[in-house]
Amino acid sequence: MPPVASDATTTLQPPGRTAARWLILAVICVAQLTVILDNTVLNVAIPSLTENLGASTADVQWMINAYALVQSGLLLTAGNAADRYGRKKMLAVGLVLFGLASFGAALAQSPGQLIAARAGMGVGGALLVTTTLAVVMQIFDDEERPRAIGIWSSVNSLGFAAGPLIGGALLDHFWWGSLFLVNLPVAVVALAAVVTLVPESKSRAGETPDLLGAVLSMIGMVGVVFAIISGPVTGWLSGRVLISAAIGLAGLAVFALWELRTPYPMLDMHFFRNRRFIGAVSGGILVAFGMGGSMFLLTQHLQLVLGYGPLDAGLRMAPLAVTVILINFTGLSARLLPRLGTPGMIVSGMSLLAAGLAAISLLGGDSYGGMLAGLLVMGVGVALAMPTMANAIMSAIPPAKAGVGAGVNGTLMEFGQGLGVAVLGAVLNSRFVALLPVVAAGAGSLPAALSRTHTDAERAAVHDAFAAGIGTSQLVGAAAVFLGGLVAAVLLRRAERTGQDTEAPATPAGAEPATAPAE
């Protein structure tokens, strides 16, 4: 089969093999990497942001969560838009928006401006996350798809762990705004490659974007996470927390009802009748929860407790990414899948991830050696679980809805990461404040608490309180991931026994069963 031209009128034939498919995969992985990096690259800048912008702990959490929340709230809409208007078009638009918002973030002069810019980056990121995975599903057949998704997932994991390394290297030589300026040349190169190489594909479903659904999902997620972030500061029974939690839960409930009634929903709620889909979704949220929260905690632990600089902290996070890349690029994960099955792969991977988090909490409190062992175990767990879950989610959704499927996968991952930062950050803050000595009582962050100390003994007590808070948070994350793995495995095993693992929801009326020619 000759190479597919880049013209927008080219028909993409999923059963065939696009000659340039592996080069296209490399291009979209670069685009995906920029999005994932910005989930973690900011973590190493927390001390700098606290000092230079006067950011509080809550400000820092919102700088991180604004990106994830906006992105997760728009992913389903972005997926619908990609299926309707063309995945190549939306990929290009996403790169442009992401680059412009990154430039705005680099020029921010206050926490509020940076939070706003990060939200803008989330808009572009939503388009990138949905289109990259959707293109993978379209250009690879059933035989090659698991390996391709494994590579795509490895890039995600690389972004999680390489973010602190890249961020540390930049902060050693430049100011914190360089963390965002680095996105610009990457976006430009990726845009040129997308326009040249990626074939256009879209569905003929004729569906309109579910804008009300997007608004309702955003209200729901922001309300719930805002309540979690505010809890340690104002109290879990305060009016702010209770009202925001009520608004969030009500928004999610109305969203679910609306999706059942509207003719063209962002998310077909009938997907949740598929046990394979539910099992993969539950596992995916908890893996993202553990990864997002642990990265947020580990970078602070390395810098604020163990005393490493930004670059050294980033280097010490690298073993996690290296482990994931070695396992997936060597095909070990793909070879284990036929032997262990989808449930076995997911429960094994999530158990290892939980064990790694627990090892870091119990063995890495005072030295890097215990932390290194935990990072390696976490890497093996992520390499086994994440590609398997992504493949399970996408296989439960019709091919014509590849963008929507990618939106579902991305929404759950982003929501899990934001929730992980919020929940584990809240646990850290609560434990830290509870253990602070009297002299530092009322401080909301480690630097603030240290500024109130006068003796070495007081400073040591503050450091011990912060380390204890991080250890408790890691154990909470480990427990959540382990229990999530058990639940996902049980659901997936039941799905296999009843034959649901091979069934996908019916394609809605008016939708094509496969990708249609671009118009």
Short mmCIF file of C-alpha atoms in Angstrom, two decimals:
data_model
loop_
_atom_site.label_atom_id
_atom_site.label_comp_id
_atom_site.label_asym_id
_atom_site.label_seq_id
_atom_site.Cartn_x
_atom_site.Cartn_y
_atom_site.Cartn_z
CA MET A 1 0.00 0.00 0.00
CA PRO A 2 1.51 3.38 -1.00
CA PRO A 3 2.02 6.07 1.61
CA VAL A 4 -1.10 8.00 2.46
CA ALA A 5 -0.99 11.59 1.32
CA SER A 6 -1.47 14.41 3.73
CA ASP A 7 -4.30 15.99 1.71
CA ALA A 8 -7.45 16.46 3.76
CA THR A 9 -9.56 14.56 1.21
CA THR A 10 -7.61 11.33 1.61
CA THR A 11 -9.58 8.32 2.83
CA LEU A 12 -8.07 6.49 5.75
CA GLN A 13 -8.68 2.76 5.61
CA PRO A 14 -8.36 1.28 9.12
CA PRO A 15 -8.13 -2.37 7.97
CA GLY A 16 -5.04 -1.58 5.92
CA ARG A 17 -1.65 -0.48 7.14
CA THR A 18 -0.59 3.07 6.43
CA ALA A 19 2.98 2.93 5.19
CA ALA A 20 4.11 5.85 7.34
CA ARG A 21 2.22 4.67 10.44
CA TRP A 22 5.27 4.34 12.71
CA LEU A 23 6.59 7.75 11.70
CA ILE A 24 3.13 9.19 12.34
CA LEU A 25 3.15 7.52 15.75
CA ALA A 26 6.46 9.22 16.52
CA VAL A 27 5.00 12.61 15.55
CA ILE A 28 1.87 12.31 17.64
CA CYS A 29 3.88 10.98 20.57
CA VAL A 30 5.94 14.18 20.52
CA ALA A 31 2.71 16.20 20.60
CA GLN A 32 1.38 14.03 23.42
CA LEU A 33 4.62 14.36 25.36
CA THR A 34 4.28 18.15 25.58
CA VAL A 35 0.85 17.75 27.17
CA ILE A 36 1.95 15.16 29.72
CA LEU A 37 5.12 17.04 30.64
CA ASP A 38 3.05 19.98 31.76
CA ASN A 39 1.25 17.77 34.27
CA THR A 40 4.47 17.30 36.23
CA VAL A 41 7.06 19.85 35.07
CA LEU A 42 5.62 22.47 37.41
CA ASN A 43 6.15 20.32 40.49
CA VAL A 44 9.87 21.08 40.74
CA ALA A 45 9.11 24.80 40.51
CA ILE A 46 6.95 24.81 43.65
CA PRO A 47 9.67 26.36 45.85
CA SER A 48 10.44 28.98 43.17
CA LEU A 49 6.76 29.85 42.69
CA THR A 50 6.25 30.12 46.43
CA GLU A 51 9.17 32.54 46.71
CA ASN A 52 8.94 34.57 43.49
CA LEU A 53 5.18 34.84 43.05
CA GLY A 54 4.21 34.64 46.70
CA ALA A 55 2.09 31.58 45.99
CA SER A 56 0.43 29.75 48.87
CA THR A 57 -0.03 25.99 49.01
CA ALA A 58 -3.59 26.43 47.71
CA ASP A 59 -2.30 28.64 44.85
CA VAL A 60 0.23 26.01 43.86
CA GLN A 61 -2.39 23.29 43.88
CA TRP A 62 -4.63 25.42 41.66
CA MET A 63 -1.73 26.11 39.28
CA ILE A 64 -1.46 22.36 38.85
CA ASN A 65 -5.17 21.54 39.01
CA ALA A 66 -6.38 24.35 36.69
CA TYR A 67 -4.61 22.64 33.78
CA ALA A 68 -5.93 19.18 34.65
CA LEU A 69 -9.48 20.29 35.44
CA VAL A 70 -10.01 22.35 32.29
CA GLN A 71 -8.47 19.61 30.20
CA SER A 72 -10.57 16.83 31.71
CA GLY A 73 -13.73 18.90 31.46
CA LEU A 74 -13.23 19.52 27.74
CA LEU A 75 -11.86 16.14 26.62
CA LEU A 76 -15.23 14.64 25.71
CA THR A 77 -16.22 17.73 23.73
CA ALA A 78 -12.82 17.71 22.03
CA GLY A 79 -13.27 14.05 21.15
CA ASN A 80 -16.67 14.74 19.61
CA ALA A 81 -15.22 17.64 17.64
CA ALA A 82 -12.35 15.48 16.38
CA ASP A 83 -14.72 12.74 15.18
CA ARG A 84 -16.99 15.29 13.48
CA TYR A 85 -14.59 17.85 11.99
CA GLY A 86 -11.45 15.79 11.50
CA ARG A 87 -8.80 14.43 13.84
CA LYS A 88 -5.92 15.99 11.92
CA LYS A 89 -7.55 19.43 12.03
CA MET A 90 -8.17 19.25 15.75
CA LEU A 91 -4.64 18.00 16.39
CA ALA A 92 -3.23 21.04 14.57
CA VAL A 93 -5.58 23.45 16.36
CA GLY A 94 -4.61 21.92 19.70
CA LEU A 95 -0.91 22.48 19.04
CA VAL A 96 -1.50 26.14 18.17
CA LEU A 97 -3.62 26.81 21.27
CA PHE A 98 -1.21 24.96 23.52
CA GLY A 99 1.76 26.95 22.23
CA LEU A 100 0.04 30.32 22.66
CA ALA A 101 -1.10 29.53 26.21
CA SER A 102 2.39 28.33 27.11
CA PHE A 103 3.78 31.68 26.01
CA GLY A 104 1.23 33.43 28.22
CA ALA A 105 2.20 31.26 31.19
CA ALA A 106 5.87 32.17 30.79
CA LEU A 107 4.99 35.87 31.05
CA ALA A 108 2.73 35.53 34.12
CA GLN A 109 3.44 38.00 36.93
CA SER A 110 1.07 36.69 39.62
CA PRO A 111 -0.45 33.39 40.77
CA GLY A 112 -3.79 34.39 39.23
CA GLN A 113 -2.25 35.05 35.81
CA LEU A 114 -0.40 31.75 35.87
CA ILE A 115 -3.54 29.85 36.87
CA ALA A 116 -5.43 31.48 33.97
CA ALA A 117 -2.66 30.61 31.49
CA ARG A 118 -2.57 27.03 32.76
CA ALA A 119 -6.31 26.81 32.16
CA GLY A 120 -5.73 28.01 28.60
CA MET A 121 -3.11 25.32 28.13
CA GLY A 122 -5.73 22.83 29.26
CA VAL A 123 -7.94 23.77 26.31
CA GLY A 124 -5.19 22.97 23.80
CA GLY A 125 -4.20 19.90 25.78
CA ALA A 126 -7.74 18.52 25.56
CA LEU A 127 -7.56 18.54 21.77
CA LEU A 128 -4.11 16.94 21.75
CA VAL A 129 -4.95 14.13 24.17
CA THR A 130 -8.06 13.04 22.26
CA THR A 131 -6.63 13.28 18.76
CA THR A 132 -3.34 11.49 19.41
CA LEU A 133 -4.94 8.31 20.76
CA ALA A 134 -7.75 8.48 18.18
CA VAL A 135 -5.18 8.58 15.36
CA VAL A 136 -3.39 5.56 16.85
CA MET A 137 -6.66 3.64 16.81
CA GLN A 138 -7.27 4.56 13.17
CA ILE A 139 -3.89 3.86 11.57
CA PHE A 140 -3.02 0.57 13.33
CA ASP A 141 -4.84 -2.72 12.90
CA ASP A 142 -5.73 -5.21 15.64
CA GLU A 143 -2.40 -7.00 15.37
CA GLU A 144 -0.18 -3.94 15.83
CA ARG A 145 -2.46 -1.81 17.97
CA PRO A 146 -1.45 -3.24 21.39
CA ARG A 147 2.21 -2.49 20.71
CA ALA A 148 1.38 1.00 19.40
CA ILE A 149 -0.73 1.78 22.46
CA GLY A 150 2.09 0.46 24.63
CA ILE A 151 4.49 2.97 23.05
CA TRP A 152 1.89 5.74 23.38
CA SER A 153 1.42 4.87 27.06
CA SER A 154 5.19 4.82 27.57
CA VAL A 155 5.34 8.38 26.30
CA ASN A 156 2.71 9.28 28.89
CA SER A 157 4.78 7.71 31.64
CA LEU A 158 7.92 9.35 30.26
CA GLY A 159 6.20 12.70 30.56
CA PHE A 160 5.23 12.05 34.16
CA ALA A 161 8.76 11.21 35.26
CA ALA A 162 10.75 13.35 32.81
CA GLY A 163 8.83 16.50 33.75
CA PRO A 164 10.76 16.97 37.01
CA LEU A 165 14.06 16.16 35.24
CA ILE A 166 13.49 18.65 32.43
CA GLY A 167 12.11 21.19 34.85
CA GLY A 168 15.08 20.77 37.17
CA ALA A 169 17.56 21.25 34.32
CA LEU A 170 15.81 24.42 33.19
CA LEU A 171 15.52 25.87 36.69
CA ASP A 172 19.24 25.32 37.26
CA HIS A 173 20.00 27.73 34.42
CA PHE A 174 16.90 29.87 33.83
CA TRP A 175 13.88 31.31 35.65
CA TRP A 176 10.66 29.36 36.17
CA GLY A 177 9.03 30.80 33.01
CA SER A 178 11.41 28.71 30.91
CA LEU A 179 9.33 25.66 31.88
CA PHE A 180 6.67 26.95 29.51
CA LEU A 181 8.80 28.59 26.81
CA VAL A 182 10.31 25.19 26.01
CA ASN A 183 6.91 24.13 24.70
CA LEU A 184 7.03 26.62 21.83
CA PRO A 185 9.68 25.02 19.55
CA VAL A 186 8.21 21.58 20.24
CA ALA A 187 4.75 22.78 19.23
CA VAL A 188 6.06 24.37 16.05
CA VAL A 189 7.98 21.27 14.93
CA ALA A 190 5.08 18.96 15.80
CA LEU A 191 2.64 21.19 13.92
CA ALA A 192 4.76 21.09 10.77
CA ALA A 193 5.01 17.29 10.98
CA VAL A 194 1.28 16.87 11.59
CA VAL A 195 0.37 18.98 8.57
CA THR A 196 2.83 17.02 6.41
CA LEU A 197 2.37 13.42 7.56
CA VAL A 198 -0.87 12.75 9.43
CA PRO A 199 -3.80 11.67 7.25
CA GLU A 200 -7.23 13.17 7.87
CA SER A 201 -10.04 11.02 9.21
CA LYS A 202 -13.47 11.67 10.64
CA SER A 203 -16.87 10.13 11.21
CA ARG A 204 -20.03 10.75 9.20
CA ALA A 205 -22.20 10.63 12.30
CA GLY A 206 -23.30 14.25 11.85
CA GLU A 207 -23.33 14.84 15.59
CA THR A 208 -23.15 18.26 17.19
CA PRO A 209 -20.88 18.98 20.19
CA ASP A 210 -22.62 18.53 23.53
CA LEU A 211 -21.80 21.96 24.96
CA LEU A 212 -24.20 21.70 27.90
CA GLY A 213 -22.62 18.39 28.84
CA ALA A 214 -19.18 20.01 28.79
CA VAL A 215 -20.35 22.81 31.09
CA LEU A 216 -22.03 20.39 33.50
CA SER A 217 -18.99 18.12 33.69
CA MET A 218 -16.71 21.10 34.34
CA ILE A 219 -18.98 22.37 37.13
CA GLY A 220 -19.07 18.94 38.71
CA MET A 221 -15.34 18.28 38.70
CA VAL A 222 -14.28 21.77 39.74
CA GLY A 223 -16.79 21.78 42.59
CA VAL A 224 -15.66 18.45 44.00
CA VAL A 225 -11.92 19.14 43.73
CA PHE A 226 -12.31 22.66 45.14
CA ALA A 227 -13.97 21.12 48.19
CA ILE A 228 -11.06 18.68 48.61
CA ILE A 229 -8.48 21.44 48.33
CA SER A 230 -10.34 23.76 50.71
CA GLY A 231 -11.00 21.11 53.35
CA PRO A 232 -7.63 21.25 55.18
CA VAL A 233 -7.67 25.07 55.18
CA THR A 234 -11.25 25.90 56.22
CA GLY A 235 -12.32 22.58 57.75
CA TRP A 236 -14.17 19.69 56.15
CA LEU A 237 -17.52 20.81 57.60
CA SER A 238 -17.13 24.49 56.68
CA GLY A 239 -19.70 26.20 54.50
CA ARG A 240 -17.24 26.64 51.62
CA VAL A 241 -16.43 22.93 51.49
CA LEU A 242 -20.00 21.71 51.88
CA ILE A 243 -21.42 24.14 49.31
CA SER A 244 -18.75 23.45 46.69
CA ALA A 245 -19.05 19.69 47.24
CA ALA A 246 -22.83 19.89 46.88
CA ILE A 247 -22.53 21.92 43.67
CA GLY A 248 -19.97 19.50 42.29
CA LEU A 249 -21.97 16.37 43.05
CA ALA A 250 -25.16 17.97 41.73
CA GLY A 251 -23.36 18.96 38.54
CA LEU A 252 -22.14 15.42 37.97
CA ALA A 253 -25.61 14.01 38.65
CA VAL A 254 -27.28 16.42 36.22
CA PHE A 255 -24.55 15.65 33.69
CA ALA A 256 -25.36 11.93 33.87
CA LEU A 257 -29.10 12.59 33.47
CA TRP A 258 -28.52 14.93 30.55
CA GLU A 259 -26.30 12.41 28.79
CA LEU A 260 -29.10 9.82 29.03
CA ARG A 261 -31.62 12.18 27.45
CA THR A 262 -29.75 14.10 24.74
CA PRO A 263 -29.71 12.51 21.25
CA TYR A 264 -25.99 13.17 20.77
CA PRO A 265 -24.31 12.77 24.20
CA MET A 266 -20.68 13.50 24.90
CA LEU A 267 -20.55 10.23 26.76
CA ASP A 268 -22.93 7.38 25.93
CA MET A 269 -23.91 6.19 29.40
CA HIS A 270 -24.66 2.75 27.95
CA PHE A 271 -20.90 2.19 27.86
CA PHE A 272 -21.14 1.68 31.59
CA ARG A 273 -23.13 -1.51 31.05
CA ASN A 274 -19.94 -3.10 29.78
CA ARG A 275 -18.03 -4.61 32.71
CA ARG A 276 -14.77 -4.55 30.81
CA PHE A 277 -15.20 -0.83 30.27
CA ILE A 278 -16.07 -0.21 33.93
CA GLY A 279 -13.17 -2.32 35.16
CA ALA A 280 -10.65 -0.56 32.96
CA VAL A 281 -12.09 2.86 33.86
CA SER A 282 -11.91 2.24 37.61
CA GLY A 283 -8.35 0.97 37.35
CA GLY A 284 -7.30 3.88 35.15
CA ILE A 285 -8.57 6.50 37.57
CA LEU A 286 -6.72 4.94 40.50
CA VAL A 287 -3.43 4.57 38.58
CA ALA A 288 -3.64 8.22 37.53
CA PHE A 289 -4.55 9.11 41.13
CA GLY A 290 -1.44 7.37 42.46
CA MET A 291 0.87 8.72 39.76
CA GLY A 292 -0.32 12.33 39.83
CA GLY A 293 -0.39 12.56 43.60
CA SER A 294 2.92 10.80 44.13
CA MET A 295 4.77 13.02 41.63
CA PHE A 296 3.40 16.07 43.43
CA LEU A 297 4.65 14.73 46.76
CA LEU A 298 7.96 13.22 45.68
CA THR A 299 9.37 16.37 44.11
CA GLN A 300 8.66 18.28 47.32
CA HIS A 301 10.13 15.46 49.40
CA LEU A 302 13.35 15.42 47.39
CA GLN A 303 13.83 19.19 47.51
CA LEU A 304 12.30 20.31 50.79
CA VAL A 305 13.10 17.31 53.00
CA LEU A 306 16.18 15.61 51.50
CA GLY A 307 17.65 18.92 50.34
CA TYR A 308 18.29 18.20 46.63
CA GLY A 309 18.27 20.99 44.07
CA PRO A 310 15.74 21.03 41.20
CA LEU A 311 18.04 19.25 38.72
CA ASP A 312 19.16 16.62 41.22
CA ALA A 313 15.54 16.01 42.20
CA GLY A 314 14.59 15.53 38.56
CA LEU A 315 17.46 13.10 37.98
CA ARG A 316 16.38 11.03 40.95
CA MET A 317 12.88 10.70 39.46
CA ALA A 318 14.24 9.39 36.13
CA PRO A 319 14.41 5.65 37.07
CA LEU A 320 10.61 5.49 36.98
CA ALA A 321 10.46 6.62 33.35
CA VAL A 322 13.42 4.48 32.31
CA THR A 323 11.79 1.37 33.74
CA VAL A 324 8.50 2.00 31.92
CA ILE A 325 10.24 2.68 28.61
CA LEU A 326 12.44 -0.42 28.79
CA ILE A 327 9.50 -2.72 29.52
CA ASN A 328 7.17 -1.37 26.84
CA PHE A 329 9.70 -0.72 24.07
CA THR A 330 11.17 -4.21 24.48
CA GLY A 331 7.67 -5.66 24.15
CA LEU A 332 7.73 -7.41 27.52
CA SER A 333 4.30 -6.09 28.45
CA ALA A 334 2.80 -7.23 25.13
CA ARG A 335 4.27 -10.72 25.55
CA LEU A 336 2.85 -11.06 29.05
CA LEU A 337 -0.69 -10.07 28.04
CA PRO A 338 -1.64 -13.41 26.40
CA ARG A 339 -0.37 -15.29 29.45
CA LEU A 340 -1.87 -13.18 32.22
CA GLY A 341 -4.92 -11.83 30.43
CA THR A 342 -6.32 -8.33 30.83
CA PRO A 343 -7.48 -8.80 34.48
CA GLY A 344 -4.18 -10.38 35.47
CA MET A 345 -2.13 -7.63 33.85
CA ILE A 346 -4.10 -4.88 35.54
CA VAL A 347 -4.15 -6.38 39.04
CA SER A 348 -0.45 -7.24 38.79
CA GLY A 349 0.49 -3.78 37.57
CA MET A 350 -1.59 -1.91 40.12
CA SER A 351 -0.37 -4.10 42.97
CA LEU A 352 3.22 -3.33 42.00
CA LEU A 353 2.42 0.37 41.75
CA ALA A 354 0.90 0.28 45.24
CA ALA A 355 3.90 -1.64 46.57
CA GLY A 356 6.24 0.99 45.13
CA LEU A 357 4.31 3.83 46.75
CA ALA A 358 4.35 2.03 50.08
CA ALA A 359 8.09 1.34 49.79
CA ILE A 360 8.78 5.03 49.19
CA SER A 361 6.73 5.94 52.24
CA LEU A 362 8.29 3.38 54.56
CA LEU A 363 11.87 3.22 53.26
CA GLY A 364 12.52 6.56 51.56
CA GLY A 365 11.79 8.97 54.37
CA ASP A 366 15.41 9.75 55.23
CA SER A 367 17.42 8.55 52.23
CA TYR A 368 17.20 8.14 48.47
CA GLY A 369 18.00 4.41 48.51
CA GLY A 370 14.55 3.32 49.69
CA MET A 371 12.93 5.78 47.33
CA LEU A 372 14.87 4.37 44.37
CA ALA A 373 13.61 0.86 45.07
CA GLY A 374 10.07 2.15 45.22
CA LEU A 375 10.42 4.06 41.93
CA LEU A 376 11.66 0.94 40.12
CA VAL A 377 8.75 -1.15 41.40
CA MET A 378 6.33 1.63 40.45
CA GLY A 379 7.78 1.69 36.94
CA VAL A 380 7.14 -2.01 36.41
CA GLY A 381 3.57 -1.61 37.66
CA VAL A 382 2.82 1.34 35.41
CA ALA A 383 4.29 -0.43 32.35
CA LEU A 384 1.99 -3.42 32.91
CA ALA A 385 -1.21 -1.63 33.86
CA MET A 386 -1.53 1.56 31.80
CA PRO A 387 -1.35 0.20 28.21
CA THR A 388 -3.66 -2.69 29.13
CA MET A 389 -6.27 -0.34 30.55
CA ALA A 390 -6.12 2.06 27.61
CA ASN A 391 -6.58 -0.82 25.17
CA ALA A 392 -9.50 -2.21 27.21
CA ILE A 393 -11.28 1.16 27.26
CA MET A 394 -10.79 1.83 23.54
CA SER A 395 -11.82 -1.69 22.50
CA ALA A 396 -15.18 -1.24 24.25
CA ILE A 397 -16.06 1.74 22.03
CA PRO A 398 -17.03 1.64 18.29
CA PRO A 399 -14.24 2.64 15.85
CA ALA A 400 -16.29 5.58 14.53
CA LYS A 401 -16.19 6.99 18.06
CA ALA A 402 -12.39 6.84 18.40
CA GLY A 403 -12.22 10.49 19.42
CA VAL A 404 -14.91 10.02 22.05
CA GLY A 405 -13.13 6.91 23.32
CA ALA A 406 -9.89 8.84 23.61
CA GLY A 407 -11.83 11.57 25.37
CA VAL A 408 -13.19 9.08 27.89
CA ASN A 409 -9.73 7.66 28.52
CA GLY A 410 -8.14 11.08 28.79
CA THR A 411 -10.90 12.51 30.98
CA LEU A 412 -10.51 9.73 33.50
CA MET A 413 -6.71 10.00 33.49
CA GLU A 414 -6.73 13.77 33.93
CA PHE A 415 -9.44 13.66 36.56
CA GLY A 416 -7.52 10.98 38.44
CA GLN A 417 -4.32 13.04 38.35
CA GLY A 418 -6.05 16.21 39.55
CA LEU A 419 -7.86 14.30 42.24
CA GLY A 420 -4.60 12.66 43.31
CA VAL A 421 -2.88 16.03 43.71
CA ALA A 422 -5.88 17.42 45.59
CA VAL A 423 -6.53 14.47 47.89
CA LEU A 424 -2.94 13.56 48.70
CA GLY A 425 -2.05 17.23 48.96
CA ALA A 426 -4.94 17.66 51.40
CA VAL A 427 -3.75 14.68 53.44
CA LEU A 428 -0.23 16.12 53.49
CA ASN A 429 -1.43 19.53 54.64
CA SER A 430 -3.70 18.11 57.33
CA ARG A 431 -1.01 15.85 58.75
CA PHE A 432 1.69 18.54 58.50
CA VAL A 433 -0.40 21.16 60.29
CA ALA A 434 -1.41 18.68 62.99
CA LEU A 435 2.21 17.80 63.74
CA LEU A 436 3.69 21.30 63.67
CA PRO A 437 5.31 22.51 66.89
CA VAL A 438 3.58 25.36 68.69
CA VAL A 439 6.08 27.93 67.43
CA ALA A 440 5.06 27.26 63.81
CA ALA A 441 1.34 26.66 64.38
CA GLY A 442 -0.93 28.15 61.74
CA ALA A 443 1.64 28.03 58.91
CA GLY A 444 0.23 26.75 55.63
CA SER A 445 3.46 25.63 53.95
CA LEU A 446 6.92 24.35 54.84
CA PRO A 447 8.72 27.63 53.99
CA ALA A 448 6.18 29.60 56.05
CA ALA A 449 6.61 27.25 59.00
CA LEU A 450 10.41 27.44 58.82
CA SER A 451 10.29 31.24 58.78
CA ARG A 452 8.69 31.15 62.23
CA THR A 453 11.38 28.95 63.78
CA HIS A 454 14.38 30.27 65.74
CA THR A 455 16.44 27.22 66.73
CA ASP A 456 17.81 24.14 65.02
CA ALA A 457 15.55 21.95 67.13
CA GLU A 458 12.45 23.84 65.99
CA ARG A 459 13.51 23.63 62.34
CA ALA A 460 14.14 19.89 62.70
CA ALA A 461 10.68 19.44 64.20
CA VAL A 462 9.09 21.26 61.25
CA HIS A 463 11.01 19.10 58.76
CA ASP A 464 9.96 15.96 60.62
CA ALA A 465 6.32 17.06 60.52
CA PHE A 466 6.50 17.64 56.76
CA ALA A 467 8.20 14.27 56.15
CA ALA A 468 5.55 12.52 58.25
CA GLY A 469 2.82 14.22 56.22
CA ILE A 470 4.35 13.04 52.96
CA GLY A 471 4.70 9.48 54.27
CA THR A 472 1.08 9.35 55.34
CA SER A 473 -0.05 10.70 51.97
CA GLN A 474 1.94 8.06 50.09
CA LEU A 475 0.38 5.28 52.15
CA VAL A 476 -3.10 6.63 51.40
CA GLY A 477 -2.26 6.60 47.69
CA ALA A 478 -0.89 3.06 47.88
CA ALA A 479 -4.03 1.77 49.58
CA ALA A 480 -6.29 3.44 47.00
CA VAL A 481 -4.33 2.02 44.05
CA PHE A 482 -4.22 -1.50 45.49
CA LEU A 483 -7.96 -1.59 46.20
CA GLY A 484 -8.66 -0.16 42.76
CA GLY A 485 -6.62 -2.95 41.17
CA LEU A 486 -8.65 -5.60 42.98
CA VAL A 487 -11.95 -4.02 41.93
CA ALA A 488 -10.83 -3.66 38.31
CA ALA A 489 -9.62 -7.26 38.15
CA VAL A 490 -12.88 -8.64 39.58
CA LEU A 491 -14.99 -6.67 37.10
CA LEU A 492 -12.83 -7.65 34.16
CA ARG A 493 -12.83 -11.32 35.16
CA ARG A 494 -16.62 -11.31 35.37
CA ALA A 495 -16.79 -9.62 31.98
CA GLU A 496 -14.68 -12.38 30.44
CA ARG A 497 -16.86 -15.08 31.98
CA THR A 498 -20.05 -13.53 30.60
CA GLY A 499 -18.55 -12.68 27.21
CA GLN A 500 -18.82 -8.93 27.68
CA ASP A 501 -15.14 -8.42 27.12
CA THR A 502 -15.64 -8.88 23.39
CA GLU A 503 -18.83 -6.84 23.15
CA ALA A 504 -18.94 -3.13 22.44
CA PRO A 505 -21.97 -0.88 22.63
CA ALA A 506 -23.85 -0.62 19.40
CA THR A 507 -22.97 2.19 17.06
CA PRO A 508 -25.61 4.92 17.38
CA ALA A 509 -28.04 5.43 14.56
CA GLY A 510 -26.58 7.50 11.79
CA ALA A 511 -22.99 6.72 12.69
CA GLU A 512 -20.61 4.92 10.40
CA PRO A 513 -18.99 1.73 11.69
CA ALA A 514 -15.57 2.90 10.55
CA THR A 515 -13.77 6.07 9.66
CA ALA A 516 -15.22 7.89 6.71
CA PRO A 517 -13.41 9.94 4.06
CA ALA A 518 -12.70 13.49 5.04
CA GLU A 519 -14.90 16.02 3.37
#
